Tab-separated table of C-alpha atoms in Angstrom:
chain	number	residue	atom	x	y	z
B	24	MET	CA	-30.819	-3.803	0.722
B	25	SER	CA	-30.716	-5.679	4.034
B	26	THR	CA	-28.866	-5.039	7.150
B	27	THR	CA	-27.279	-7.225	9.691
B	28	ALA	CA	-25.241	-7.226	12.783
B	29	SER	CA	-22.054	-9.602	13.221
B	30	ASN	CA	-21.111	-11.211	16.622
B	31	ASP	CA	-18.339	-8.558	17.132
B	32	GLY	CA	-21.373	-5.933	16.775
B	33	ALA	CA	-20.192	-4.377	13.729
B	34	LEU	CA	-22.956	-3.241	11.223
B	35	GLU	CA	-22.729	-5.148	8.177
B	36	THR	CA	-25.084	-3.907	5.310
B	37	HIS	CA	-25.648	-5.720	2.064
B	38	GLY	CA	-25.746	-4.708	-1.418
B	39	GLU	CA	-25.099	-1.451	-2.981
B	40	SER	CA	-27.140	1.944	-2.911
B	41	HIS	CA	-26.457	4.938	-5.183
B	42	GLY	CA	-22.875	3.539	-5.834
B	43	LEU	CA	-22.173	3.395	-2.178
B	44	GLU	CA	-20.486	0.121	-0.973
B	45	THR	CA	-21.852	-0.738	1.998
B	46	ARG	CA	-20.314	-4.195	2.533
B	47	GLY	CA	-18.054	-4.538	5.407
B	48	LEU	CA	-16.168	-7.362	6.850
B	49	ASP	CA	-18.840	-10.098	5.722
B	50	PRO	CA	-17.711	-12.285	2.605
B	51	VAL	CA	-18.817	-11.566	-0.860
B	52	PRO	CA	-21.383	-13.898	-1.795
B	53	HIS	CA	-20.611	-15.778	-4.996
B	54	SER	CA	-23.227	-13.957	-6.703
B	55	GLU	CA	-21.802	-10.803	-6.417
B	56	ARG	CA	-18.235	-11.637	-7.348
B	57	THR	CA	-18.289	-10.868	-11.030
B	58	ALA	CA	-15.079	-8.706	-11.200
B	59	ARG	CA	-12.076	-9.518	-13.622
B	60	THR	CA	-8.576	-10.101	-13.366
B	61	ARG	CA	-7.701	-7.365	-15.414
B	62	GLU	CA	-9.098	-4.717	-13.371
B	63	LEU	CA	-6.415	-4.964	-10.652
B	64	LEU	CA	-3.838	-3.406	-13.488
B	65	PRO	CA	-5.171	0.062	-13.118
B	66	THR	CA	-5.748	-0.591	-9.546
B	67	TRP	CA	-2.032	-1.314	-8.954
B	68	VAL	CA	-0.876	1.466	-11.523
B	69	ALA	CA	-3.082	4.086	-9.307
B	70	ALA	CA	-1.456	2.647	-6.265
B	71	ASN	CA	1.953	3.592	-7.400
B	72	ILE	CA	1.554	7.474	-9.056
B	73	SER	CA	3.668	8.806	-6.527
B	74	VAL	CA	6.231	11.471	-7.526
B	75	LEU	CA	8.305	10.632	-4.619
B	76	LEU	CA	9.374	7.933	-6.739
B	77	LEU	CA	11.092	10.469	-8.696
B	78	SER	CA	13.142	11.643	-5.826
B	79	MET	CA	13.744	8.027	-4.879
B	80	GLY	CA	15.103	7.533	-8.348
B	81	ALA	CA	17.553	10.664	-8.128
B	82	GLY	CA	18.664	9.386	-4.677
B	83	LEU	CA	19.806	6.079	-6.477
B	84	ALA	CA	22.077	8.325	-8.605
B	85	VAL	CA	23.174	10.986	-6.088
B	86	SER	CA	23.203	9.340	-2.699
B	87	TYR	CA	24.113	5.638	-3.750
B	88	GLY	CA	25.937	6.830	-6.953
B	89	LEU	CA	24.249	4.230	-9.046
B	90	ASN	CA	24.438	4.708	-13.053
B	91	PHE	CA	21.556	4.477	-15.433
B	92	TRP	CA	21.740	0.605	-16.049
B	93	GLN	CA	22.059	-0.073	-12.334
B	94	ALA	CA	18.894	2.362	-11.786
B	95	LEU	CA	17.250	0.193	-14.451
B	96	VAL	CA	17.655	-3.135	-12.495
B	97	VAL	CA	16.558	-1.441	-9.344
B	98	GLY	CA	13.440	-0.367	-10.994
B	99	VAL	CA	12.373	-3.672	-12.274
B	100	ALA	CA	13.570	-5.838	-9.078
B	101	ALA	CA	12.017	-3.556	-6.551
B	102	PRO	CA	8.328	-3.840	-7.805
B	103	VAL	CA	8.936	-7.758	-9.026
B	104	VAL	CA	10.158	-8.622	-5.618
B	105	SER	CA	7.532	-6.487	-3.420
B	106	TYR	CA	4.356	-6.726	-5.806
B	107	GLY	CA	5.059	-10.211	-6.238
B	108	LEU	CA	4.383	-10.714	-2.520
B	109	VAL	CA	1.061	-8.475	-2.782
B	110	GLY	CA	-0.090	-10.525	-5.583
B	111	LEU	CA	0.362	-13.730	-3.741
B	112	MET	CA	-1.562	-12.266	-0.875
B	113	GLY	CA	-4.447	-11.473	-3.031
B	114	ILE	CA	-5.029	-14.996	-3.671
B	115	ALA	CA	-6.496	-15.444	-0.316
B	116	GLY	CA	-9.093	-12.692	-1.188
B	117	LYS	CA	-10.517	-14.821	-4.010
B	118	ARG	CA	-10.588	-17.757	-1.920
B	119	GLY	CA	-12.356	-16.166	1.104
B	120	GLY	CA	-14.191	-13.312	-0.621
B	121	ALA	CA	-13.296	-11.179	2.674
B	122	PRO	CA	-10.902	-7.972	3.577
B	123	GLY	CA	-7.182	-9.213	4.178
B	124	MET	CA	-7.503	-8.256	7.993
B	125	ALA	CA	-10.746	-10.198	8.566
B	126	LEU	CA	-9.124	-13.241	6.612
B	127	SER	CA	-6.144	-12.853	8.935
B	128	ARG	CA	-8.627	-13.928	12.058
B	129	ALA	CA	-8.402	-17.255	10.705
B	130	VAL	CA	-4.664	-17.337	11.117
B	131	PHE	CA	-4.055	-15.512	14.256
B	132	GLY	CA	-7.226	-16.286	16.405
B	133	GLN	CA	-10.146	-13.763	16.787
B	134	ARG	CA	-8.051	-12.072	19.734
B	135	GLY	CA	-4.713	-12.506	18.410
B	136	ASN	CA	-5.453	-10.534	15.177
B	137	LEU	CA	-5.757	-7.503	17.303
B	138	LEU	CA	-2.083	-7.474	17.532
B	139	PRO	CA	-1.044	-7.327	14.105
B	140	GLY	CA	-4.268	-5.538	13.192
B	141	ALA	CA	-3.482	-2.670	15.397
B	142	LEU	CA	0.027	-2.427	14.255
B	143	ILE	CA	-0.864	-2.165	10.680
B	144	TRP	CA	-3.608	0.280	11.338
B	145	ILE	CA	-1.046	2.735	13.428
B	146	ALA	CA	1.459	2.258	10.428
B	147	ARG	CA	-1.083	3.310	8.016
B	148	TRP	CA	-1.532	6.583	9.883
B	149	GLY	CA	1.908	7.405	8.799
B	150	TRP	CA	1.616	6.265	5.078
B	151	GLU	CA	-1.783	8.478	4.633
B	152	THR	CA	0.170	11.462	6.433
B	153	ILE	CA	2.794	11.072	3.858
B	154	ASN	CA	0.539	11.085	0.784
B	155	ALA	CA	-1.637	14.014	2.618
B	156	VAL	CA	1.384	16.090	2.846
B	157	THR	CA	2.739	15.270	-0.878
B	158	GLY	CA	-0.807	15.990	-2.224
B	159	ALA	CA	-1.275	19.205	0.010
B	160	TYR	CA	2.444	20.446	-1.361
B	161	ALA	CA	1.321	19.745	-5.048
B	162	LEU	CA	-1.684	21.910	-4.721
B	163	LEU	CA	0.082	24.662	-2.908
B	164	THR	CA	2.757	24.984	-5.816
B	165	VAL	CA	0.130	24.890	-8.622
B	166	LEU	CA	-1.455	27.773	-6.581
B	167	ASN	CA	1.918	29.600	-6.724
B	168	ILE	CA	2.762	29.062	-10.325
B	169	LEU	CA	-0.552	29.920	-11.648
B	170	PHE	CA	-1.959	32.636	-9.426
B	171	GLY	CA	1.361	33.693	-7.320
B	172	ILE	CA	-0.173	32.870	-4.076
B	173	ARG	CA	2.374	32.085	-1.571
B	174	SER	CA	2.102	29.360	1.040
B	175	ASN	CA	1.334	30.302	4.671
B	176	THR	CA	0.119	28.444	7.651
B	177	PHE	CA	-3.767	29.009	6.791
B	178	LEU	CA	-3.388	27.776	3.245
B	179	ILE	CA	-1.542	24.809	4.452
B	180	ILE	CA	-4.487	23.638	6.711
B	181	VAL	CA	-7.035	24.519	3.886
B	182	THR	CA	-5.205	22.601	1.333
B	183	LEU	CA	-4.703	19.438	3.638
B	184	LEU	CA	-8.348	19.648	4.579
B	185	LEU	CA	-9.410	19.751	1.021
B	186	PHE	CA	-7.108	16.635	0.151
B	187	VAL	CA	-8.269	14.418	3.166
B	188	VAL	CA	-11.873	15.441	2.650
B	189	THR	CA	-11.814	14.211	-1.116
B	190	THR	CA	-9.950	11.118	-0.232
B	191	PHE	CA	-12.661	10.338	2.451
B	192	VAL	CA	-15.393	10.818	-0.156
B	193	ILE	CA	-13.521	8.493	-2.966
B	194	SER	CA	-12.809	5.780	-0.397
B	195	GLY	CA	-16.090	5.849	1.639
B	196	LEU	CA	-18.057	5.413	-1.515
B	197	GLY	CA	-16.259	2.060	-2.160
B	198	ILE	CA	-14.724	-0.208	-4.499
B	199	ASN	CA	-16.742	0.816	-7.530
B	200	ALA	CA	-15.699	4.648	-6.876
B	201	VAL	CA	-11.910	3.490	-6.281
B	202	ARG	CA	-12.007	1.524	-9.581
B	203	ARG	CA	-13.498	4.097	-11.741
B	204	CYS	CA	-10.770	6.756	-10.433
B	205	ASN	CA	-7.834	4.381	-11.073
B	206	ARG	CA	-8.809	3.717	-14.436
B	207	TRP	CA	-8.812	7.402	-15.407
B	208	ALA	CA	-5.561	8.046	-13.333
B	209	SER	CA	-4.007	5.407	-15.320
B	210	TYR	CA	-4.788	7.231	-18.629
B	211	LEU	CA	-3.609	10.600	-17.148
B	212	PHE	CA	-0.255	8.580	-15.849
B	213	ALA	CA	0.221	7.718	-19.537
B	214	GLY	CA	-0.208	11.228	-20.876
B	215	PHE	CA	1.919	12.774	-18.061
B	216	SER	CA	5.013	10.122	-18.706
B	217	VAL	CA	4.833	11.145	-22.579
B	218	LEU	CA	5.123	14.829	-21.503
B	219	VAL	CA	8.178	14.235	-19.195
B	220	LEU	CA	9.813	11.590	-21.796
B	221	GLY	CA	10.018	14.137	-24.389
B	222	HIS	CA	11.044	17.065	-22.152
B	223	LEU	CA	13.949	14.601	-21.070
B	224	VAL	CA	14.743	13.476	-24.524
B	225	VAL	CA	15.520	17.153	-25.972
B	226	ASP	CA	16.939	18.496	-22.703
B	227	THR	CA	19.053	15.905	-20.970
B	228	ASP	CA	22.806	15.605	-21.619
B	229	TRP	CA	22.846	11.771	-22.277
B	230	GLY	CA	26.632	11.594	-23.057
B	231	LYS	CA	26.864	12.524	-19.350
B	232	VAL	CA	23.778	10.022	-18.089
B	233	PHE	CA	25.571	7.308	-19.958
B	234	GLY	CA	29.062	8.152	-18.876
B	235	GLN	CA	28.539	7.932	-15.170
B	236	ALA	CA	30.658	5.118	-13.528
B	237	ALA	CA	28.814	2.068	-11.986
B	238	GLY	CA	28.097	2.446	-8.396
B	239	PRO	CA	28.852	-0.184	-5.569
B	240	THR	CA	26.534	-3.312	-6.193
B	241	PRO	CA	25.736	-3.499	-2.339
B	242	LEU	CA	24.216	-0.172	-2.642
B	243	MET	CA	22.253	-1.476	-5.848
B	244	ILE	CA	20.752	-4.054	-3.516
B	245	THR	CA	19.979	-1.194	-0.825
B	246	GLY	CA	18.126	0.677	-3.818
B	247	VAL	CA	15.656	-2.335	-4.168
B	248	GLY	CA	15.405	-2.883	-0.587
B	249	VAL	CA	14.300	0.757	-0.053
B	250	ILE	CA	11.879	1.003	-3.070
B	251	ALA	CA	10.437	-2.602	-2.296
B	252	ALA	CA	9.822	-1.498	1.058
B	253	GLY	CA	7.070	0.966	-0.151
B	254	GLY	CA	5.251	-1.737	-1.932
B	255	ILE	CA	5.222	-4.256	0.690
B	256	SER	CA	2.922	-2.166	2.674
B	257	TRP	CA	0.215	-3.250	0.204
B	258	ALA	CA	0.467	-6.683	1.085
B	259	PRO	CA	-2.307	-7.050	3.859
B	260	SER	CA	-4.742	-4.620	1.745
B	261	SER	CA	-4.106	-6.829	-1.476
B	262	PRO	CA	-7.214	-9.447	-0.573
B	263	ASP	CA	-9.246	-6.100	-0.189
B	264	PHE	CA	-9.255	-5.644	-4.003
B	265	THR	CA	-9.461	-9.394	-4.930
B	266	ARG	CA	-12.335	-10.337	-2.885
B	267	TYR	CA	-14.782	-9.460	-5.574
B	268	LEU	CA	-13.021	-12.048	-7.862
B	269	PRO	CA	-14.865	-15.498	-8.438
B	270	ARG	CA	-13.305	-18.397	-7.174
B	271	THR	CA	-12.310	-19.490	-10.607
B	272	ALA	CA	-10.178	-16.393	-11.192
B	273	SER	CA	-6.645	-17.382	-12.215
B	274	SER	CA	-4.129	-16.997	-9.621
B	275	VAL	CA	-1.460	-16.363	-11.911
B	276	ALA	CA	-3.349	-13.494	-13.249
B	277	ILE	CA	-3.866	-12.132	-10.204
B	278	VAL	CA	-0.138	-11.960	-9.489
B	279	ARG	CA	0.704	-10.682	-12.962
B	280	ASN	CA	-1.501	-7.714	-13.049
B	281	THR	CA	-0.581	-6.891	-9.838
B	282	VAL	CA	3.182	-6.857	-10.768
B	283	GLY	CA	2.464	-5.458	-14.100
B	284	GLY	CA	0.363	-2.260	-12.720
B	285	ALA	CA	3.181	-1.402	-10.250
B	286	GLY	CA	5.660	-2.025	-12.661
B	287	VAL	CA	4.602	0.347	-15.495
B	288	VAL	CA	4.794	3.019	-13.004
B	289	VAL	CA	7.736	2.181	-10.716
B	290	LEU	CA	10.296	1.744	-13.550
B	291	PRO	CA	9.686	4.842	-15.654
B	292	MET	CA	9.436	7.061	-12.494
B	293	VAL	CA	12.742	5.639	-11.042
B	294	LEU	CA	14.558	5.924	-14.343
B	295	MET	CA	13.283	9.434	-14.723
B	296	GLY	CA	14.320	10.646	-11.339
B	297	ALA	CA	17.944	9.163	-11.939
B	298	VAL	CA	18.075	10.859	-15.184
B	299	MET	CA	16.923	14.083	-13.976
B	300	ALA	CA	19.415	13.974	-11.042
B	301	VAL	CA	22.304	14.053	-13.517
B	302	SER	CA	21.543	18.000	-14.013
B	303	THR	CA	19.611	18.756	-10.668
B	304	PRO	CA	21.354	16.546	-8.018
B	305	ASP	CA	19.218	18.509	-5.215
B	306	LEU	CA	16.412	16.657	-6.166
B	307	ALA	CA	17.476	13.635	-4.322
B	308	SER	CA	17.475	15.721	-0.909
B	309	ALA	CA	14.807	18.339	-1.541
B	310	ALA	CA	12.982	19.477	1.573
B	311	ASP	CA	9.900	19.830	-0.575
B	312	PRO	CA	10.224	17.732	-3.639
B	313	VAL	CA	7.200	18.566	-5.151
B	314	SER	CA	7.495	22.019	-5.212
B	315	PHE	CA	11.087	21.857	-6.187
B	316	LEU	CA	10.078	19.680	-9.300
B	317	GLY	CA	7.601	22.364	-9.938
B	318	GLU	CA	10.514	25.022	-10.030
B	319	ILE	CA	13.038	23.260	-12.126
B	320	LEU	CA	10.331	21.903	-14.953
B	321	PRO	CA	9.255	24.233	-17.629
B	322	LEU	CA	5.568	25.590	-16.964
B	323	TRP	CA	4.010	23.351	-19.762
B	324	ILE	CA	5.113	20.254	-17.956
B	325	ALA	CA	5.193	21.603	-14.323
B	326	VAL	CA	1.311	22.099	-14.081
B	327	PRO	CA	0.551	18.807	-15.665
B	328	TYR	CA	2.921	17.080	-13.346
B	329	LEU	CA	1.473	18.525	-10.328
B	330	LEU	CA	-2.039	17.914	-11.269
B	331	ILE	CA	-0.975	14.279	-11.629
B	332	ALA	CA	0.893	14.324	-8.433
B	333	LEU	CA	-2.429	15.417	-6.690
B	334	VAL	CA	-4.505	12.986	-8.270
B	335	GLY	CA	-1.823	10.142	-7.762
B	336	MET	CA	-1.781	11.069	-4.085
B	337	LEU	CA	-5.616	11.344	-3.626
B	338	LEU	CA	-5.953	7.891	-5.063
B	339	ILE	CA	-3.256	6.091	-3.175
B	340	ASN	CA	-4.817	7.540	-0.022
B	341	ALA	CA	-8.266	6.577	-0.795
B	342	MET	CA	-7.100	2.953	-1.558
B	343	SER	CA	-5.063	3.165	1.853
B	344	MET	CA	-8.000	4.593	3.558
B	345	TYR	CA	-10.412	2.135	2.135
B	346	SER	CA	-8.245	-0.660	3.505
B	347	ALA	CA	-8.051	1.127	6.809
B	348	GLY	CA	-11.621	0.995	7.322
B	349	PHE	CA	-11.876	-2.687	7.438
B	350	THR	CA	-8.800	-2.955	9.570
B	351	ALA	CA	-10.743	-0.472	12.289
B	352	GLN	CA	-13.574	-2.622	11.936
B	353	THR	CA	-11.645	-5.806	12.853
B	354	LEU	CA	-10.201	-3.892	15.799
B	355	GLY	CA	-13.859	-3.309	17.395
B	356	PHE	CA	-14.857	0.087	15.770
B	357	ARG	CA	-18.580	-0.678	15.530
B	358	VAL	CA	-19.593	1.346	12.689
B	359	PRO	CA	-20.157	0.848	8.854
B	360	ARG	CA	-16.870	0.903	6.830
B	361	HIS	CA	-17.321	4.183	5.343
B	362	TRP	CA	-17.526	5.918	8.718
B	363	ALA	CA	-14.573	3.724	9.989
B	364	VAL	CA	-12.537	5.427	7.442
B	365	SER	CA	-13.176	8.760	8.872
B	366	VAL	CA	-11.050	7.941	11.788
B	367	ASN	CA	-8.024	7.503	9.436
B	368	ALA	CA	-8.844	10.772	7.612
B	369	VAL	CA	-9.078	12.631	10.924
B	370	ILE	CA	-5.734	11.325	11.803
B	371	SER	CA	-3.690	11.849	8.501
B	372	LEU	CA	-5.101	15.534	8.825
B	373	VAL	CA	-3.565	16.313	12.130
B	374	PHE	CA	-0.353	14.656	11.443
B	375	GLY	CA	0.057	16.088	8.142
B	376	GLY	CA	-0.252	19.549	9.591
B	377	VAL	CA	2.479	18.472	12.087
B	378	LEU	CA	4.693	17.421	9.341
B	379	MET	CA	4.175	20.323	6.947
B	380	LEU	CA	4.566	23.255	9.653
B	381	VAL	CA	7.222	21.148	11.916
B	382	ALA	CA	9.276	18.664	10.118
B	383	THR	CA	12.770	20.093	8.361
B	384	SER	CA	13.492	16.983	6.013
B	385	PHE	CA	10.539	15.795	4.205
B	386	MET	CA	12.424	13.278	2.494
B	387	GLY	CA	14.470	11.981	5.430
B	388	SER	CA	11.537	11.347	7.206
B	389	PHE	CA	9.874	9.372	4.407
B	390	ILE	CA	12.802	6.886	3.972
B	391	ALA	CA	13.194	6.473	7.632
B	392	PHE	CA	9.339	5.839	7.616
B	393	LEU	CA	9.350	3.263	4.988
B	394	SER	CA	12.012	1.250	6.744
B	395	LEU	CA	9.995	0.828	9.587
B	396	LEU	CA	6.731	0.696	7.880
B	397	ALA	CA	8.016	-2.230	5.846
B	398	VAL	CA	9.056	-4.293	8.870
B	399	ALA	CA	5.582	-3.888	10.705
B	400	PHE	CA	3.849	-5.201	7.476
B	401	SER	CA	6.304	-8.007	6.577
B	402	ALA	CA	5.765	-9.914	9.820
B	403	TRP	CA	2.171	-10.407	8.961
B	404	VAL	CA	2.946	-11.255	5.357
B	405	GLY	CA	5.434	-14.037	6.524
B	406	VAL	CA	2.866	-15.715	8.890
B	407	PHE	CA	-0.331	-15.094	6.526
B	408	GLY	CA	1.692	-16.375	3.308
B	409	ALA	CA	2.895	-19.387	5.396
B	410	ASP	CA	-0.820	-20.329	6.558
B	411	MET	CA	-2.119	-19.893	2.622
B	412	LEU	CA	0.337	-22.795	1.869
B	413	ARG	CA	-1.964	-25.147	3.885
B	414	ARG	CA	-5.541	-23.341	3.639
B	415	ARG	CA	-7.568	-23.179	0.635
B	416	GLU	CA	-10.904	-21.877	2.377
B	417	TYR	CA	-12.152	-19.688	4.889
B	418	ASP	CA	-15.511	-20.248	7.231
B	419	ALA	CA	-17.365	-16.986	6.505
B	420	GLY	CA	-19.213	-17.695	9.860
B	421	ALA	CA	-16.495	-18.257	11.893
B	422	LEU	CA	-14.738	-14.930	10.486
B	423	LEU	CA	-17.485	-12.940	11.739
B	424	ASP	CA	-18.082	-14.838	14.938
B	425	THR	CA	-16.030	-13.041	17.631
B	426	THR	CA	-17.028	-15.293	20.783
B	427	ARG	CA	-15.629	-18.298	21.992
B	428	THR	CA	-18.178	-20.415	19.738
B	429	SER	CA	-16.041	-19.326	16.492
B	430	ALA	CA	-13.939	-21.969	14.824
B	431	TYR	CA	-11.198	-19.443	14.710
B	432	TRP	CA	-11.125	-18.837	18.599
B	433	TYR	CA	-8.464	-21.545	19.045
B	434	ARG	CA	-6.581	-21.123	22.398
B	435	GLY	CA	-8.426	-18.164	24.339
B	436	GLY	CA	-8.817	-16.403	21.247
B	437	PHE	CA	-5.317	-16.790	20.203
B	438	SER	CA	-3.364	-19.203	17.591
B	439	PRO	CA	0.189	-19.463	19.711
B	440	ALA	CA	1.838	-20.436	16.492
B	441	ALA	CA	1.036	-17.395	14.447
B	442	VAL	CA	1.273	-14.890	17.129
B	443	ALA	CA	4.843	-16.256	18.233
B	444	ALA	CA	5.966	-16.412	14.723
B	445	TRP	CA	4.687	-12.982	14.221
B	446	ALA	CA	6.391	-11.458	17.226
B	447	VAL	CA	9.878	-13.164	16.835
B	448	GLY	CA	9.916	-12.200	12.940
B	449	LEU	CA	8.811	-8.587	14.135
B	450	GLY	CA	11.671	-8.289	16.520
B	451	THR	CA	13.892	-9.859	14.495
B	452	GLY	CA	13.346	-7.439	11.602
B	453	LEU	CA	14.000	-4.582	13.944
B	454	LEU	CA	17.000	-5.807	15.271
B	455	PHE	CA	18.372	-5.525	11.643
B	456	THR	CA	16.770	-2.171	10.420
B	457	THR	CA	18.673	1.017	10.243
B	458	SER	CA	16.861	4.526	9.587
B	459	ASP	CA	17.413	7.905	10.820
B	460	TRP	CA	15.088	7.231	13.555
B	461	PHE	CA	15.851	4.013	14.641
B	462	THR	CA	18.929	1.438	14.346
B	463	GLY	CA	18.662	-2.087	15.459
B	464	PRO	CA	21.749	-3.446	17.671
B	465	LEU	CA	22.416	-5.870	14.553
B	466	ALA	CA	21.787	-3.589	11.911
B	467	SER	CA	25.708	-2.937	11.319
B	468	GLY	CA	28.366	-5.087	9.969
B	469	ASN	CA	26.100	-7.629	8.133
B	470	PRO	CA	24.613	-7.669	4.745
B	471	VAL	CA	21.015	-7.368	5.730
B	472	GLY	CA	21.177	-4.240	7.811
B	473	GLU	CA	23.684	-2.703	5.359
B	474	TYR	CA	21.453	-3.449	2.464
B	475	GLY	CA	18.302	-2.186	4.079
B	476	LEU	CA	16.462	-5.550	4.276
B	477	GLY	CA	15.473	-5.807	7.613
B	478	TRP	CA	12.036	-6.278	6.332
B	479	VAL	CA	13.199	-9.277	4.088
B	480	ALA	CA	14.646	-11.040	7.249
B	481	THR	CA	11.103	-10.416	9.115
B	482	VAL	CA	9.531	-12.089	6.208
B	483	VAL	CA	11.851	-15.135	6.132
B	484	VAL	CA	12.037	-15.566	10.068
B	485	SER	CA	8.002	-15.401	10.610
B	486	PHE	CA	7.269	-17.441	7.474
B	487	LEU	CA	9.752	-20.206	8.892
B	488	LEU	CA	8.932	-20.341	12.037
B	489	TYR	CA	5.175	-20.478	11.626
B	490	VAL	CA	5.896	-23.429	9.433
B	491	ALA	CA	7.963	-25.283	12.282
B	492	LEU	CA	5.558	-24.587	14.929
B	493	PRO	CA	2.769	-26.937	15.724
B	494	LYS	CA	-0.503	-25.318	14.622
B	495	PRO	CA	-4.363	-25.815	15.533
B	496	ALA	CA	-6.067	-28.132	13.038
B	497	LEU	CA	-7.838	-26.822	10.373
B	498	PRO	CA	-11.641	-26.402	11.093
B	499	ARG	CA	-14.070	-28.124	8.858
B	500	THR	CA	-15.109	-25.575	6.362
B	501	PRO	CA	-19.106	-25.295	5.146
B	502	ALA	CA	-19.314	-26.240	1.598
B	503	PRO	CA	-20.525	-22.856	-0.296
B	504	ALA	CA	-24.203	-22.591	-1.349
B	505	THR	CA	-22.907	-23.016	-4.875
B	506	GLU	CA	-20.509	-25.175	-5.344
B	507	GLU	CA	-17.887	-23.951	-7.755
B	508	PRO	CA	-14.388	-25.471	-9.187
B	509	ALA	CA	-11.309	-25.474	-6.855
B	510	PRO	CA	-9.187	-22.399	-7.444
B	511	LEU	CA	-6.444	-22.608	-9.861
B	512	ALA	CA	-2.870	-23.041	-8.461
B	513	VAL	CA	-0.044	-20.254	-9.009
């Protein structure tokens, strides 16, 4: 194994040692790009094993008044829309062989990339905090059910610490550990789904379920927007999980496996939540949805459910922290990736403790956070996605060169078109966004704001503006040492 230092000072180590992925921002050489597109399926299955989807599905029935068939439409449309974008962003990973926020330097410039990078990194703090809290709730509920141990401040801190440390270990080890865990989590989720399905088939009043009147169509659109908002947050991370694919990998397969992996989880979880809400409407507004479900389910299914919840949250957080390590490196943290991960681990531990000990409405905080999170990520998606239409290759040396000699320095380290499109798109999205925490001045009285589609406005505005603005000429990209066929088009 060899070690080098990039121009920005971040250590980049090559190769693997005892299963530890030591590669950082540097693009993966063609000789190591041996992954298969089918490996993306369990990756995106694991990224969605969140019991919060059950509560969100319940919210469709209780808060929005949607019936079973409308919930079905929402459960199909949300992952197709959001993970379709995630899959498209993943194509850049096989083109450049580098993490998403490293490739982003080619779009925004070496200094310009610090703006969306910092916002995305901060937004991940909240995402990882929500996941840590959910996982800790699951562990606390299992301890209560099996051993009668009641939650208290000390136990909350201990369970959060155990969760965050385990997450740090998995994400710190790198892509191979994440893949192995994701594969087994997919099997566990399949078994859990069978258990819950059997329980629902026997105990549900299906006449009441199918007898529900249809809710307003605008609220169905809102449901799609809210659930899709969670998926869009994975878009900047998508290249992180495709950079080990060869350049000859099928772009269509990347998108198909990304959408398919997410869909096989989102759809059944949303539907199960909607069905369960018919008899237990409090599921939609429970302050602690994890322990609430542990109480209403029979013991033989509650314990497996809670363990799956714990595993799912661990892996979602591990994937998020894995990507956050790369983002931290692009911001100038001059440490190896697995140590950069520790910064987010500490932050999620602190914020998680505050949320569990102080917050009174977990689901309300979660939905409000999703609305703002989606806008933060969507501004980047619009600009980066538009740039992908004209860029097929990335200069590996220029990505790591953060000095004025970099081909991606542009004007003073900024790409004016990309930064302007990002800023205007972000501002526009916030104008049309409504949540418990923040309501934009244009959020009321129009379909975009009323339907919770502020993040869609962000993508559209940033995309179109970047396409229209004059952009720096694409630098001449050196030919790779081993020439390979051009990538397949979507």
